[in-house]
Short mmCIF file of N, CA and C in Angstrom, two decimals:
data_model
loop_
_atom_site.label_atom_id
_atom_site.label_comp_id
_atom_site.label_asym_id
_atom_site.label_seq_id
_atom_site.Cartn_x
_atom_site.Cartn_y
_atom_site.Cartn_z
N UNK P 1 79.00 5.23 -5.88
CA UNK P 1 79.18 3.80 -5.76
C UNK P 1 78.39 3.11 -6.86
N UNK P 2 79.02 2.22 -7.57
CA UNK P 2 78.39 1.45 -8.63
C UNK P 2 78.00 0.09 -8.07
N UNK P 3 76.70 -0.19 -8.00
CA UNK P 3 76.27 -1.43 -7.36
C UNK P 3 76.79 -2.69 -8.03
N UNK P 4 76.98 -2.69 -9.31
CA UNK P 4 77.45 -3.88 -10.01
C UNK P 4 78.97 -3.90 -10.15
N UNK P 5 79.62 -2.80 -9.78
CA UNK P 5 81.06 -2.73 -9.92
C UNK P 5 81.52 -2.63 -11.36
N UNK P 6 80.60 -2.49 -12.28
CA UNK P 6 80.91 -2.46 -13.70
C UNK P 6 80.92 -1.02 -14.20
N UNK P 7 82.09 -0.57 -14.61
CA UNK P 7 82.21 0.78 -15.17
C UNK P 7 82.88 0.66 -16.53
N UNK P 8 82.19 1.05 -17.57
CA UNK P 8 82.74 0.97 -18.91
C UNK P 8 82.45 2.25 -19.66
N UNK P 9 83.40 2.68 -20.45
CA UNK P 9 83.20 3.80 -21.36
C UNK P 9 83.45 3.27 -22.76
N UNK P 10 82.51 3.48 -23.63
CA UNK P 10 82.64 3.02 -25.02
C UNK P 10 82.83 4.24 -25.90
N UNK P 11 83.80 4.19 -26.74
CA UNK P 11 84.06 5.27 -27.68
C UNK P 11 84.03 4.68 -29.08
N UNK P 12 83.37 5.37 -29.98
CA UNK P 12 83.28 4.84 -31.33
C UNK P 12 82.93 5.91 -32.34
N UNK P 13 82.67 5.46 -33.51
CA UNK P 13 82.33 6.31 -34.64
C UNK P 13 80.97 6.97 -34.43
N UNK P 14 80.86 8.26 -34.72
CA UNK P 14 79.59 8.98 -34.65
C UNK P 14 79.16 9.30 -36.08
N UNK P 15 78.13 8.62 -36.57
CA UNK P 15 77.70 8.84 -37.95
C UNK P 15 76.86 10.10 -38.16
N UNK P 16 76.76 10.94 -37.15
CA UNK P 16 76.03 12.20 -37.30
C UNK P 16 74.96 12.38 -36.25
N UNK P 17 74.35 13.53 -36.26
CA UNK P 17 73.41 13.96 -35.22
C UNK P 17 72.29 12.95 -34.98
N UNK P 18 71.47 12.67 -35.97
CA UNK P 18 70.36 11.74 -35.78
C UNK P 18 70.82 10.28 -35.82
N UNK P 19 71.67 9.94 -36.76
CA UNK P 19 72.13 8.54 -36.84
C UNK P 19 72.93 8.14 -35.61
N UNK P 20 73.70 9.04 -35.06
CA UNK P 20 74.44 8.74 -33.84
C UNK P 20 73.51 8.47 -32.67
N UNK P 21 72.40 9.21 -32.60
CA UNK P 21 71.42 8.99 -31.55
C UNK P 21 70.73 7.64 -31.71
N UNK P 22 70.69 7.13 -32.94
CA UNK P 22 70.06 5.84 -33.19
C UNK P 22 71.06 4.70 -33.06
N UNK P 23 72.33 4.95 -33.38
CA UNK P 23 73.35 3.90 -33.31
C UNK P 23 73.67 3.51 -31.88
N UNK P 24 73.74 4.46 -30.97
CA UNK P 24 74.14 4.18 -29.59
C UNK P 24 73.25 3.13 -28.92
N UNK P 25 71.91 3.27 -28.94
CA UNK P 25 71.11 2.21 -28.32
C UNK P 25 71.22 0.87 -29.07
N UNK P 26 71.41 0.94 -30.38
CA UNK P 26 71.60 -0.30 -31.14
C UNK P 26 72.81 -1.06 -30.61
N UNK P 27 73.92 -0.39 -30.44
CA UNK P 27 75.13 -1.05 -29.94
C UNK P 27 74.91 -1.57 -28.52
N UNK P 28 74.31 -0.77 -27.68
CA UNK P 28 74.10 -1.17 -26.29
C UNK P 28 73.23 -2.41 -26.15
N UNK P 29 72.11 -2.41 -26.85
CA UNK P 29 71.20 -3.55 -26.72
C UNK P 29 71.70 -4.76 -27.50
N UNK P 30 72.16 -4.57 -28.71
CA UNK P 30 72.56 -5.72 -29.54
C UNK P 30 73.83 -6.40 -29.04
N UNK P 31 74.71 -5.66 -28.41
CA UNK P 31 75.96 -6.25 -27.95
C UNK P 31 75.93 -6.65 -26.47
N UNK P 32 74.75 -6.52 -25.87
CA UNK P 32 74.58 -7.01 -24.50
C UNK P 32 75.18 -6.14 -23.41
N UNK P 33 75.47 -4.88 -23.72
CA UNK P 33 76.07 -4.01 -22.71
C UNK P 33 75.17 -3.84 -21.50
N UNK P 34 73.85 -3.96 -21.69
CA UNK P 34 72.90 -3.69 -20.61
C UNK P 34 72.39 -4.95 -19.94
N UNK P 35 72.88 -6.10 -20.38
CA UNK P 35 72.44 -7.36 -19.78
C UNK P 35 72.75 -7.36 -18.28
N UNK P 36 71.80 -7.82 -17.50
CA UNK P 36 71.99 -7.91 -16.07
C UNK P 36 71.60 -6.67 -15.29
N UNK P 37 71.30 -5.59 -16.00
CA UNK P 37 70.87 -4.36 -15.33
C UNK P 37 69.35 -4.33 -15.22
N UNK P 38 68.86 -3.74 -14.14
CA UNK P 38 67.42 -3.60 -13.96
C UNK P 38 66.85 -2.53 -14.90
N UNK P 39 67.58 -1.44 -15.05
CA UNK P 39 67.12 -0.31 -15.86
C UNK P 39 68.28 0.26 -16.68
N UNK P 40 67.93 0.80 -17.84
CA UNK P 40 68.85 1.60 -18.64
C UNK P 40 68.22 2.98 -18.75
N UNK P 41 68.98 3.99 -18.40
CA UNK P 41 68.51 5.38 -18.52
C UNK P 41 69.35 6.06 -19.57
N UNK P 42 68.68 6.63 -20.56
CA UNK P 42 69.37 7.37 -21.61
C UNK P 42 68.96 8.83 -21.48
N UNK P 43 69.97 9.70 -21.34
CA UNK P 43 69.72 11.13 -21.12
C UNK P 43 70.71 11.96 -21.90
N UNK P 44 70.21 12.98 -22.56
CA UNK P 44 71.11 13.95 -23.17
C UNK P 44 71.79 14.76 -22.07
N UNK P 45 72.95 15.31 -22.35
CA UNK P 45 73.64 16.09 -21.32
C UNK P 45 72.91 17.38 -20.92
N UNK P 46 71.95 17.82 -21.72
CA UNK P 46 71.22 19.04 -21.38
C UNK P 46 69.88 18.74 -20.69
N UNK P 47 69.67 17.49 -20.29
CA UNK P 47 68.46 17.10 -19.57
C UNK P 47 68.78 17.07 -18.09
N UNK P 48 67.94 17.71 -17.30
CA UNK P 48 68.13 17.78 -15.86
C UNK P 48 66.92 17.19 -15.15
N UNK P 49 67.17 16.43 -14.12
CA UNK P 49 66.10 15.92 -13.27
C UNK P 49 66.21 16.67 -11.94
N UNK P 50 65.25 17.55 -11.72
CA UNK P 50 65.30 18.38 -10.52
C UNK P 50 64.74 17.67 -9.29
N UNK P 51 63.80 16.77 -9.52
CA UNK P 51 63.20 16.03 -8.42
C UNK P 51 62.97 14.60 -8.92
N UNK P 52 63.76 13.69 -8.44
CA UNK P 52 63.75 12.31 -8.95
C UNK P 52 62.67 11.44 -8.33
N UNK P 53 61.89 11.96 -7.40
CA UNK P 53 60.91 11.13 -6.69
C UNK P 53 59.89 10.49 -7.62
N UNK P 54 59.33 11.23 -8.55
CA UNK P 54 58.33 10.67 -9.48
C UNK P 54 58.97 9.60 -10.37
N UNK P 55 60.16 9.88 -10.87
CA UNK P 55 60.86 8.90 -11.70
C UNK P 55 61.13 7.62 -10.92
N UNK P 56 61.65 7.75 -9.71
CA UNK P 56 61.95 6.57 -8.90
C UNK P 56 60.67 5.82 -8.53
N UNK P 57 59.59 6.54 -8.32
CA UNK P 57 58.32 5.90 -8.04
C UNK P 57 57.87 5.06 -9.23
N UNK P 58 57.96 5.62 -10.43
CA UNK P 58 57.59 4.88 -11.64
C UNK P 58 58.51 3.68 -11.86
N UNK P 59 59.78 3.87 -11.63
CA UNK P 59 60.74 2.79 -11.82
C UNK P 59 60.60 1.72 -10.73
N UNK P 60 60.09 2.09 -9.59
CA UNK P 60 59.92 1.14 -8.50
C UNK P 60 58.73 0.21 -8.66
N UNK P 61 57.84 0.53 -9.59
CA UNK P 61 56.66 -0.30 -9.84
C UNK P 61 57.04 -1.43 -10.79
N UNK P 62 57.00 -2.68 -10.35
CA UNK P 62 57.41 -3.79 -11.22
C UNK P 62 56.54 -3.95 -12.46
N UNK P 63 55.37 -3.33 -12.47
CA UNK P 63 54.51 -3.38 -13.65
C UNK P 63 54.92 -2.42 -14.75
N UNK P 64 55.80 -1.49 -14.45
CA UNK P 64 56.28 -0.54 -15.45
C UNK P 64 57.53 -1.08 -16.12
N UNK P 65 57.49 -1.17 -17.42
CA UNK P 65 58.64 -1.65 -18.19
C UNK P 65 59.49 -0.51 -18.69
N UNK P 66 58.92 0.71 -18.70
CA UNK P 66 59.66 1.86 -19.23
C UNK P 66 59.05 3.14 -18.70
N UNK P 67 59.84 4.20 -18.76
CA UNK P 67 59.37 5.55 -18.47
C UNK P 67 59.77 6.39 -19.68
N UNK P 68 58.77 6.90 -20.38
CA UNK P 68 59.02 7.69 -21.58
C UNK P 68 58.46 9.10 -21.40
N UNK P 69 59.06 10.03 -22.07
CA UNK P 69 58.53 11.39 -22.16
C UNK P 69 57.94 11.55 -23.56
N UNK P 70 56.74 12.07 -23.61
CA UNK P 70 56.10 12.33 -24.89
C UNK P 70 56.75 13.55 -25.52
N UNK P 71 56.98 13.49 -26.79
CA UNK P 71 57.64 14.60 -27.47
C UNK P 71 56.73 15.83 -27.55
N UNK P 72 55.44 15.65 -27.40
CA UNK P 72 54.52 16.77 -27.38
C UNK P 72 54.06 17.21 -28.75
N UNK P 73 53.33 18.27 -28.79
CA UNK P 73 52.80 18.79 -30.05
C UNK P 73 53.62 19.97 -30.57
N UNK P 74 54.75 20.20 -29.91
CA UNK P 74 55.60 21.29 -30.37
C UNK P 74 56.40 20.85 -31.59
N UNK P 75 57.20 21.71 -32.09
CA UNK P 75 58.02 21.40 -33.25
C UNK P 75 59.44 21.13 -32.79
N UNK P 76 59.99 20.02 -33.26
CA UNK P 76 61.38 19.67 -32.91
C UNK P 76 62.34 20.61 -33.61
N UNK P 77 63.60 20.49 -33.23
CA UNK P 77 64.63 21.34 -33.84
C UNK P 77 64.72 21.13 -35.34
N UNK P 78 64.31 19.96 -35.83
CA UNK P 78 64.40 19.69 -37.25
C UNK P 78 63.18 20.21 -38.01
N UNK P 79 62.28 20.88 -37.29
CA UNK P 79 61.06 21.45 -37.86
C UNK P 79 60.10 20.41 -38.41
N UNK P 80 60.26 19.16 -37.98
CA UNK P 80 59.28 18.13 -38.29
C UNK P 80 58.47 17.96 -37.01
N UNK P 81 57.17 17.99 -37.10
CA UNK P 81 56.35 17.88 -35.90
C UNK P 81 56.67 16.64 -35.10
N UNK P 82 56.53 16.73 -33.79
CA UNK P 82 56.91 15.63 -32.90
C UNK P 82 55.71 14.90 -32.32
N UNK P 83 54.51 15.25 -32.66
CA UNK P 83 53.33 14.64 -32.05
C UNK P 83 53.37 13.12 -32.21
N UNK P 84 53.11 12.41 -31.11
CA UNK P 84 53.05 10.96 -31.16
C UNK P 84 54.39 10.26 -31.07
N UNK P 85 55.43 10.98 -30.82
CA UNK P 85 56.77 10.40 -30.75
C UNK P 85 57.24 10.25 -29.31
N UNK P 86 58.12 9.26 -29.10
CA UNK P 86 58.79 9.11 -27.81
C UNK P 86 60.00 10.03 -27.82
N UNK P 87 60.10 10.86 -26.82
CA UNK P 87 61.22 11.78 -26.73
C UNK P 87 62.49 10.98 -26.41
N UNK P 88 63.50 11.09 -27.25
CA UNK P 88 64.74 10.34 -27.03
C UNK P 88 65.78 11.16 -26.27
N UNK P 89 65.44 12.39 -25.87
CA UNK P 89 66.35 13.14 -25.01
C UNK P 89 66.47 12.45 -23.65
N UNK P 90 65.40 11.74 -23.26
CA UNK P 90 65.39 10.97 -22.03
C UNK P 90 64.48 9.78 -22.21
N UNK P 91 64.93 8.62 -21.79
CA UNK P 91 64.04 7.49 -21.56
C UNK P 91 64.70 6.55 -20.57
N UNK P 92 63.86 5.81 -19.85
CA UNK P 92 64.33 4.77 -18.94
C UNK P 92 63.57 3.51 -19.32
N UNK P 93 64.27 2.40 -19.41
CA UNK P 93 63.63 1.17 -19.86
C UNK P 93 64.27 -0.03 -19.18
N UNK P 94 63.45 -1.03 -18.92
CA UNK P 94 63.97 -2.30 -18.40
C UNK P 94 64.52 -3.08 -19.60
N UNK P 95 65.83 -3.31 -19.65
CA UNK P 95 66.43 -3.93 -20.83
C UNK P 95 65.91 -5.34 -21.13
N UNK P 96 65.39 -6.03 -20.13
CA UNK P 96 64.88 -7.37 -20.37
C UNK P 96 63.66 -7.37 -21.29
N UNK P 97 63.00 -6.22 -21.45
CA UNK P 97 61.83 -6.11 -22.31
C UNK P 97 62.14 -5.50 -23.68
N UNK P 98 63.40 -5.24 -23.93
CA UNK P 98 63.80 -4.66 -25.21
C UNK P 98 64.49 -5.75 -26.03
N UNK P 99 63.99 -5.99 -27.22
CA UNK P 99 64.62 -6.99 -28.09
C UNK P 99 66.04 -6.58 -28.42
N UNK P 100 66.93 -7.53 -28.55
CA UNK P 100 68.34 -7.25 -28.88
C UNK P 100 68.46 -6.49 -30.19
N UNK P 101 67.54 -6.76 -31.11
CA UNK P 101 67.60 -6.12 -32.43
C UNK P 101 66.64 -4.94 -32.56
N UNK P 102 66.15 -4.42 -31.44
CA UNK P 102 65.13 -3.36 -31.48
C UNK P 102 65.60 -2.13 -32.25
N UNK P 103 66.89 -1.83 -32.20
CA UNK P 103 67.42 -0.63 -32.86
C UNK P 103 68.30 -0.99 -34.07
N UNK P 104 68.19 -2.24 -34.53
CA UNK P 104 69.05 -2.71 -35.63
C UNK P 104 68.83 -1.93 -36.92
N UNK P 105 67.70 -1.28 -37.04
CA UNK P 105 67.39 -0.52 -38.24
C UNK P 105 67.87 0.93 -38.15
N UNK P 106 68.89 1.18 -37.36
CA UNK P 106 69.35 2.55 -37.12
C UNK P 106 69.77 3.27 -38.40
N UNK P 107 70.13 2.53 -39.44
CA UNK P 107 70.52 3.16 -40.71
C UNK P 107 69.32 3.51 -41.58
N UNK P 108 68.14 2.98 -41.24
CA UNK P 108 66.96 3.25 -42.05
C UNK P 108 66.66 4.74 -42.05
N UNK P 109 65.81 5.09 -42.94
CA UNK P 109 65.54 6.50 -43.17
C UNK P 109 64.46 7.07 -42.25
N UNK P 110 64.50 6.72 -40.96
CA UNK P 110 63.63 7.42 -40.02
C UNK P 110 64.13 8.86 -39.98
N UNK P 111 63.23 9.84 -40.13
CA UNK P 111 63.71 11.22 -40.15
C UNK P 111 64.44 11.63 -38.88
N UNK P 112 63.95 11.16 -37.73
CA UNK P 112 64.55 11.53 -36.45
C UNK P 112 64.59 10.30 -35.54
N UNK P 113 65.42 10.35 -34.52
CA UNK P 113 65.57 9.24 -33.58
C UNK P 113 64.24 8.92 -32.89
N UNK P 114 63.39 9.91 -32.70
CA UNK P 114 62.10 9.70 -32.04
C UNK P 114 61.23 8.73 -32.82
N UNK P 115 61.29 8.77 -34.15
CA UNK P 115 60.53 7.82 -34.96
C UNK P 115 61.04 6.40 -34.75
N UNK P 116 62.34 6.25 -34.71
CA UNK P 116 62.91 4.93 -34.49
C UNK P 116 62.54 4.40 -33.11
N UNK P 117 62.54 5.26 -32.09
CA UNK P 117 62.21 4.85 -30.73
C UNK P 117 60.78 4.30 -30.66
N UNK P 118 59.85 4.94 -31.35
CA UNK P 118 58.46 4.44 -31.37
C UNK P 118 58.45 3.03 -31.95
N UNK P 119 59.19 2.81 -33.02
CA UNK P 119 59.26 1.49 -33.64
C UNK P 119 59.98 0.50 -32.74
N UNK P 120 61.09 0.89 -32.15
CA UNK P 120 61.91 -0.01 -31.33
C UNK P 120 61.18 -0.43 -30.06
N UNK P 121 60.41 0.47 -29.48
CA UNK P 121 59.72 0.18 -28.23
C UNK P 121 58.25 -0.20 -28.43
N UNK P 122 57.91 -0.62 -29.63
CA UNK P 122 56.50 -0.89 -29.95
C UNK P 122 55.90 -2.00 -29.08
N UNK P 123 56.69 -2.93 -28.58
CA UNK P 123 56.15 -3.99 -27.73
C UNK P 123 55.93 -3.50 -26.29
N UNK P 124 56.40 -2.31 -25.97
CA UNK P 124 56.26 -1.76 -24.62
C UNK P 124 55.13 -0.74 -24.56
N UNK P 125 55.03 0.11 -25.55
CA UNK P 125 54.00 1.17 -25.51
C UNK P 125 52.66 0.68 -26.03
#
């Protein structure tokens, strides 16, 4: 059941692995797709939530504007270290706290989407 009754599928151009990961949130936030929603959850298809209680607890706290996963000190698939980055395989964010143009720089030369996420969510973290 969809509480808002709004079901939309958007299909468009994929400019590639990293740029596509950066373009999608740009389109969603800049074009108002998430307006009126309490939360936006972005998840890769290979991300699984086995126990949602902690996530729902964090999302239930009105003082939390986002739930991010730290990329860790491991090495990403691109062999560029991930330390200090927001993991873009999963994030949950209250769209009211994300600027419409937060991801407008998706074409910039951020090496990976995680770098752009740190910049885009800088007012939250």
